[in-house]
Amino acid sequence: MKNNEKVGLETIQVDFEKEKTACLFYNKDTKKNRKGKAEEGKVTNMKRWKKKMAAAAALAYMTGCLGAGEMTAMAESDVRNITWMYAQMSGMIPEDLQKVEDALNAITEEKIQVHVKLNPVSFSDYQNQISLIMASQEKMDIITTAGSNIWSTLLNQRQLTPLNDLLDEYGSGITEAVPADYLKGTTVNGNLYAITTNSTKSDNWNIVLRKDLIDQYGLQDEVEKIQAAASMADMDENIEILEGIFQVIQEQEPEMGILYPWGDHMAINYDQISDKLGVMFYDGDSIENLYASEEYQKLCETMYAWAQAGYIMKDAATTTESASSLMKSGRLFAYTLSSGRGNYVDEAATNGYEAYYVNLRQPSISNGSITLFANCIPTTSTEPEAAMEFLNLLYSDPDVVNLMAYGIEGEHYVETEDGWIAYPEGTDASNSKYPGDQSYMYGNTFLLKNHETYTTQTAEEGMAYDAQATISNCMGFNYDPSTIKNEVAACSAVLAEFRTGLEMGAIDPATELPAFLEKLEKSGINEIIAEKQRQLDEWNATLEE
């Protein structure tokens, strides 16, 4: 019998009293449909098949039909092999990856008779590697998105397996953990194509401020005055408070960079609908041009004014260094990000300094929040059932989730007296052979232990924060850009030309914003918006039926 070959057990007849034994016969053409419902005389589902195979092997060995070597080979053939590809956000593949993989497979072999090959890829090369794998049709059973653009690319190129039947058959742990509204975010025309990681989904706009400097210069009261606004239009008071704080730090710490408006985190509350080329604002119900809005203009003007005042780090628009590493090196006072929670003080986790994390914008949940990190079974999978069984463990088994997130207990982390976990003595994120620095990637993060270095909130706090978030009016809407591919490509190039400079205050919006908008129109953004609106109208009509 060939390795990983699926077979149907025809007969097992053992009569010890009459000493008559019929050996095993296999029909290689026996196939089980996706729902696991067998035709007459066939195994009804994978779990019963596994039990019968094990029993058959034992009986055959006992009665002389199989030798010990044949029995071992038969048992090994019962284990299905899958490959899981995910982004290594730090770019550094953990030294102890194989140890963790071996420990993982000890669990999965016992529970679901599956072996998982871990294939982390540096985030900087992740999308390119996915494209190469899909083009060559290389075996890949699970892909975890790391960015909504990866999800939309795989979806629009029809490279994802519909998961509805697989979820019904093998995903009970997933459906118990993941809210139904979140599954809608990766459902298109009734087909589920991905399962979002079960984690805090709120998107907000936070500013991170070094606590030691805030305290040293008596600015705590100013920080406490900051209130989360509905969007950029309501940000005037916060802007004034921040400018006062920046001025003090600039005067007292003239060599330090004040603010790095890092990444793609905006004060504007909107659903990007995949590519930001036509968005839906949270107080709206139609597709609009984000970059032509009064809010975007105000954001660009604020950033430019701050840059002119010396508040924006000089090379913010060109540096490839992360905000946390800049702060850790002592060169930066503040940066912006989306944290997925309310105001809090972080105990110097990743940026090297105890810091205030302060909400500037109220939380919201959009399609992008759902597709940012999600697990897909691509069309290159040779073991979709095994892949779904493993994903079910990743959302329901604390041992699996914590192993992937933090490594092996006693070696990569230890439990502390208060029930939390921490790095072993003499180890930290810089020298750990399996640093737990991307726990948000792995299935159900609400099953994770609280890590002293990485946990900024408990599962209960995260769920409570999500409960107060505004949910996008178009949650579950995913558009198909196939008829406007040229316009999308042309407009995406225009975004790459202008956005970073405008949003980091490096170029003057008085002249560059009109030029940006003109280029977008010439490149076809109005056609994109019209097509998105048409598809949105059709989608809304199906909801009313």
Short mmCIF file of C-alpha atoms in Angstrom, two decimals, residues 157-450:
data_model
loop_
_atom_site.label_atom_id
_atom_site.label_comp_id
_atom_site.label_asym_id
_atom_site.label_seq_id
_atom_site.Cartn_x
_atom_site.Cartn_y
_atom_site.Cartn_z
CA GLN A 157 -7.37 34.56 -8.74
CA ARG A 158 -9.67 31.73 -7.67
CA GLN A 159 -6.94 29.95 -5.76
CA LEU A 160 -8.92 29.19 -2.60
CA THR A 161 -10.90 26.07 -1.75
CA PRO A 162 -14.50 26.63 -0.53
CA LEU A 163 -14.59 25.55 3.10
CA ASN A 164 -18.32 25.16 3.84
CA ASP A 165 -18.52 21.36 3.71
CA LEU A 166 -15.13 20.87 5.32
CA LEU A 167 -16.12 23.18 8.16
CA ASP A 168 -19.40 21.34 8.69
CA GLU A 169 -17.65 17.99 8.85
CA TYR A 170 -14.41 18.75 10.69
CA GLY A 171 -14.67 22.26 12.14
CA SER A 172 -16.92 22.11 15.19
CA GLY A 173 -14.21 23.72 17.34
CA ILE A 174 -13.90 26.57 14.86
CA THR A 175 -17.61 27.33 14.72
CA GLU A 176 -17.78 27.34 18.52
CA ALA A 177 -14.90 29.82 18.77
CA VAL A 178 -15.28 32.22 15.83
CA PRO A 179 -18.31 34.56 15.79
CA ALA A 180 -20.63 34.03 12.84
CA ASP A 181 -20.31 37.71 11.87
CA TYR A 182 -16.57 37.23 11.43
CA LEU A 183 -17.10 34.26 9.11
CA LYS A 184 -19.23 36.52 6.94
CA GLY A 185 -16.16 38.66 6.32
CA THR A 186 -14.53 35.85 4.34
CA THR A 187 -17.68 34.53 2.66
CA VAL A 188 -18.30 35.33 -1.01
CA ASN A 189 -21.48 34.31 -2.87
CA GLY A 190 -22.31 31.91 -0.07
CA ASN A 191 -18.89 30.23 -0.06
CA LEU A 192 -16.55 30.49 2.93
CA TYR A 193 -12.96 30.85 1.71
CA ALA A 194 -10.98 31.61 4.87
CA ILE A 195 -11.25 31.52 8.65
CA THR A 196 -10.06 34.62 10.45
CA THR A 197 -7.83 34.24 13.46
CA ASN A 198 -9.96 34.45 16.59
CA SER A 199 -8.49 37.53 18.23
CA THR A 200 -9.26 41.13 19.05
CA LYS A 201 -10.51 42.62 15.78
CA SER A 202 -10.98 46.25 16.72
CA ASP A 203 -9.07 48.75 14.61
CA ASN A 204 -8.30 52.12 16.15
CA TRP A 205 -5.69 54.87 15.98
CA ASN A 206 -3.40 54.95 18.99
CA ILE A 207 -0.41 57.05 19.88
CA VAL A 208 2.42 55.46 21.88
CA LEU A 209 4.26 57.89 24.20
CA ARG A 210 7.35 57.16 26.26
CA LYS A 211 6.12 57.18 29.84
CA ASP A 212 9.44 58.15 31.42
CA LEU A 213 9.54 61.42 29.47
CA ILE A 214 5.85 62.16 30.02
CA ASP A 215 6.39 61.70 33.75
CA GLN A 216 9.70 63.55 33.84
CA TYR A 217 8.25 66.69 32.30
CA GLY A 218 4.92 66.61 34.15
CA LEU A 219 2.70 65.91 31.14
CA GLN A 220 0.49 63.21 32.67
CA ASP A 221 -2.53 65.52 32.97
CA GLU A 222 -2.27 66.40 29.27
CA VAL A 223 -2.24 62.75 28.30
CA GLU A 224 -5.33 62.10 30.40
CA LYS A 225 -7.22 64.83 28.52
CA ILE A 226 -7.00 62.94 25.23
CA GLN A 227 -10.34 61.40 24.29
CA ALA A 228 -11.00 58.91 21.49
CA ALA A 229 -12.75 60.78 18.66
CA ALA A 230 -15.22 59.37 16.15
CA SER A 231 -12.85 60.24 13.32
CA MET A 232 -10.43 62.87 12.01
CA ALA A 233 -13.19 65.46 11.75
CA ASP A 234 -13.51 65.45 15.55
CA MET A 235 -9.80 65.45 16.32
CA ASP A 236 -9.17 69.19 16.90
CA GLU A 237 -8.84 69.00 20.68
CA ASN A 238 -6.55 65.98 20.54
CA ILE A 239 -4.37 67.69 17.94
CA GLU A 240 -3.99 70.73 20.16
CA ILE A 241 -3.06 68.61 23.21
CA LEU A 242 -0.50 66.60 21.25
CA GLU A 243 1.09 69.70 19.80
CA GLY A 244 1.60 71.01 23.34
CA ILE A 245 3.22 67.73 24.40
CA PHE A 246 5.44 67.62 21.29
CA GLN A 247 6.62 71.19 21.89
CA VAL A 248 7.78 70.38 25.43
CA ILE A 249 9.63 67.24 24.34
CA GLN A 250 11.24 69.08 21.43
CA GLU A 251 12.53 71.80 23.74
CA GLN A 252 13.78 69.38 26.40
CA GLU A 253 15.10 66.63 24.08
CA PRO A 254 16.29 68.49 20.95
CA GLU A 255 18.21 65.50 19.53
CA MET A 256 15.26 63.12 19.70
CA GLY A 257 12.78 62.37 16.93
CA ILE A 258 9.33 63.32 18.18
CA LEU A 259 6.78 61.36 16.13
CA TYR A 260 6.86 58.55 13.59
CA PRO A 261 3.34 58.21 12.08
CA TRP A 262 4.11 54.56 11.43
CA GLY A 263 2.42 52.25 8.98
CA ASP A 264 -1.10 52.44 7.63
CA HIS A 265 -2.94 53.55 10.75
CA MET A 266 -5.24 56.50 10.16
CA ALA A 267 -7.45 58.72 12.23
CA ILE A 268 -10.18 58.26 9.60
CA ASN A 269 -12.80 55.63 10.33
CA TYR A 270 -13.54 53.72 7.13
CA ASP A 271 -13.72 50.24 5.58
CA GLN A 272 -11.01 50.00 2.94
CA ILE A 273 -12.87 47.28 0.95
CA SER A 274 -9.73 45.43 -0.05
CA ASP A 275 -7.62 48.09 -1.77
CA LYS A 276 -8.61 51.58 -0.51
CA LEU A 277 -9.66 52.47 -4.04
CA GLY A 278 -13.23 53.31 -3.13
CA VAL A 279 -14.09 52.95 0.56
CA MET A 280 -17.11 53.10 2.85
CA PHE A 281 -17.02 55.53 5.76
CA TYR A 282 -18.62 54.24 8.96
CA ASP A 283 -21.32 56.88 8.90
CA GLY A 284 -22.05 56.26 5.21
CA ASP A 285 -23.70 53.63 3.06
CA SER A 286 -22.07 54.08 -0.34
CA ILE A 287 -18.63 53.87 -1.95
CA GLU A 288 -16.57 57.08 -1.86
CA ASN A 289 -13.11 58.32 -2.77
CA LEU A 290 -11.18 58.42 0.52
CA TYR A 291 -8.53 60.73 -0.88
CA ALA A 292 -11.04 63.35 -2.03
CA SER A 293 -12.66 63.56 1.42
CA GLU A 294 -12.37 66.50 3.80
CA GLU A 295 -11.06 64.12 6.47
CA TYR A 296 -8.14 62.98 4.33
CA GLN A 297 -7.28 66.57 3.49
CA LYS A 298 -7.30 67.44 7.20
CA LEU A 299 -5.05 64.48 8.00
CA CYS A 300 -2.50 65.48 5.34
CA GLU A 301 -2.55 69.13 6.43
CA THR A 302 -2.02 68.15 10.08
CA MET A 303 0.91 65.88 9.26
CA TYR A 304 2.50 68.55 7.06
CA ALA A 305 2.12 71.22 9.74
CA TRP A 306 3.71 68.88 12.30
CA ALA A 307 6.57 68.14 9.91
CA GLN A 308 7.16 71.85 9.37
CA ALA A 309 7.27 72.33 13.13
CA GLY A 310 9.85 69.55 13.42
CA TYR A 311 7.52 67.11 15.13
CA ILE A 312 7.70 64.39 12.44
CA MET A 313 10.89 62.34 12.33
CA LYS A 314 12.91 63.68 9.39
CA ASP A 315 13.30 60.42 7.44
CA ALA A 316 9.89 58.98 8.39
CA ALA A 317 8.82 58.68 4.74
CA THR A 318 11.88 56.68 3.71
CA THR A 319 13.11 54.64 6.68
CA THR A 320 12.57 50.88 6.68
CA GLU A 321 13.14 50.59 10.43
CA SER A 322 10.16 49.81 12.63
CA ALA A 323 8.76 52.33 15.07
CA SER A 324 9.33 50.05 18.06
CA SER A 325 13.00 49.56 17.22
CA LEU A 326 13.45 53.32 16.82
CA MET A 327 11.98 53.89 20.26
CA LYS A 328 13.99 51.04 21.73
CA SER A 329 17.21 52.67 20.50
CA GLY A 330 16.28 55.91 22.29
CA ARG A 331 15.82 57.90 19.06
CA LEU A 332 12.03 58.30 19.17
CA PHE A 333 9.48 59.68 21.60
CA ALA A 334 6.17 58.63 20.00
CA TYR A 335 4.57 56.69 17.17
CA THR A 336 1.09 55.77 16.00
CA LEU A 337 -0.39 52.33 15.50
CA SER A 338 -3.58 50.30 15.79
CA SER A 339 -3.57 48.39 19.07
CA GLY A 340 -6.97 46.75 19.21
CA ARG A 341 -7.70 47.90 22.75
CA GLY A 342 -8.37 50.94 24.93
CA ASN A 343 -5.93 53.14 26.85
CA TYR A 344 -3.26 51.30 28.81
CA VAL A 345 0.36 51.36 29.95
CA ASP A 346 2.63 48.79 28.33
CA GLU A 347 5.44 47.40 30.47
CA ALA A 348 8.23 47.98 27.94
CA ALA A 349 7.33 44.90 25.89
CA THR A 350 8.73 45.42 22.41
CA ASN A 351 9.87 49.05 22.31
CA GLY A 352 12.22 48.95 25.30
CA TYR A 353 10.42 51.65 27.30
CA GLU A 354 7.35 51.67 29.48
CA ALA A 355 4.85 53.59 27.39
CA TYR A 356 1.38 55.11 27.39
CA TYR A 357 -0.87 53.71 24.66
CA VAL A 358 -3.63 56.27 24.13
CA ASN A 359 -6.68 55.94 21.85
CA LEU A 360 -7.10 58.83 19.44
CA ARG A 361 -9.96 57.27 17.47
CA GLN A 362 -12.86 55.10 18.55
CA PRO A 363 -12.65 51.39 17.65
CA SER A 364 -14.24 49.81 14.61
CA ILE A 365 -14.30 46.42 12.91
CA SER A 366 -14.09 46.21 9.13
CA ASN A 367 -13.62 43.57 6.46
CA GLY A 368 -9.92 44.38 6.57
CA SER A 369 -9.86 43.53 10.28
CA ILE A 370 -11.19 40.08 9.41
CA THR A 371 -8.98 39.30 6.42
CA LEU A 372 -5.74 40.71 7.86
CA PHE A 373 -4.84 37.35 9.43
CA ALA A 374 -6.93 34.42 8.22
CA ASN A 375 -6.36 30.76 7.38
CA CYS A 376 -7.08 29.49 3.88
CA ILE A 377 -6.88 26.10 2.21
CA PRO A 378 -5.51 26.83 -1.27
CA THR A 379 -6.38 24.87 -4.39
CA THR A 380 -2.88 23.33 -4.24
CA SER A 381 -3.85 21.33 -1.15
CA THR A 382 -3.67 17.55 -1.54
CA GLU A 383 -5.15 16.94 1.93
CA PRO A 384 -8.00 19.44 2.48
CA GLU A 385 -9.73 17.23 5.06
CA ALA A 386 -6.54 16.84 7.09
CA ALA A 387 -5.89 20.57 6.77
CA MET A 388 -9.31 21.39 8.20
CA GLU A 389 -8.87 18.88 11.02
CA PHE A 390 -5.61 20.59 11.95
CA LEU A 391 -7.18 24.05 11.75
CA ASN A 392 -9.88 22.81 14.09
CA LEU A 393 -7.19 22.00 16.65
CA LEU A 394 -5.62 25.41 16.09
CA TYR A 395 -8.90 27.03 17.18
CA SER A 396 -9.88 24.63 19.96
CA ASP A 397 -6.78 23.02 21.52
CA PRO A 398 -4.83 25.22 23.98
CA ASP A 399 -1.78 22.94 23.79
CA VAL A 400 -1.50 23.44 20.03
CA VAL A 401 -2.06 27.20 20.11
CA ASN A 402 0.38 27.86 22.95
CA LEU A 403 3.03 25.62 21.41
CA MET A 404 2.88 27.51 18.12
CA ALA A 405 2.82 30.90 19.82
CA TYR A 406 5.40 30.43 22.58
CA GLY A 407 7.25 27.17 21.95
CA ILE A 408 8.01 24.39 24.42
CA GLU A 409 7.29 24.92 28.11
CA GLY A 410 10.43 24.77 30.24
CA GLU A 411 12.63 25.48 27.26
CA HIS A 412 11.20 28.55 25.55
CA TYR A 413 8.99 29.78 28.40
CA VAL A 414 8.28 29.07 32.06
CA GLU A 415 5.22 29.59 34.22
CA THR A 416 5.50 32.27 36.88
CA GLU A 417 4.06 32.27 40.38
CA ASP A 418 1.13 34.46 39.35
CA GLY A 419 0.05 32.02 36.64
CA TRP A 420 1.48 34.04 33.76
CA ILE A 421 4.40 32.86 31.64
CA ALA A 422 7.78 34.45 30.90
CA TYR A 423 11.08 33.77 29.22
CA PRO A 424 13.39 31.45 31.17
CA GLU A 425 16.10 33.15 33.21
CA GLY A 426 18.83 34.54 30.96
CA THR A 427 16.57 34.53 27.91
CA ASP A 428 14.64 37.30 26.22
CA ALA A 429 13.27 38.05 22.75
CA SER A 430 16.75 38.83 21.42
CA ASN A 431 18.34 35.46 22.21
CA SER A 432 15.41 33.06 22.46
CA LYS A 433 15.56 30.18 19.99
CA TYR A 434 11.77 30.45 19.62
CA PRO A 435 10.66 33.98 20.55
CA GLY A 436 6.90 34.30 21.06
CA ASP A 437 6.64 37.54 19.16
CA GLN A 438 3.74 36.82 16.79
CA SER A 439 1.13 35.03 18.84
CA TYR A 440 -1.61 36.87 16.89
CA MET A 441 -0.94 34.62 13.87
CA TYR A 442 -2.10 31.30 15.25
CA GLY A 443 -5.77 30.35 15.28
CA ASN A 444 -7.59 31.13 18.50
CA THR A 445 -5.49 33.65 20.41
CA PHE A 446 -8.05 33.73 23.21
CA LEU A 447 -6.66 30.32 24.28
CA LEU A 448 -3.17 31.72 24.82
CA LYS A 449 -1.45 31.92 28.17
CA ASN A 450 -0.65 35.44 29.35
#
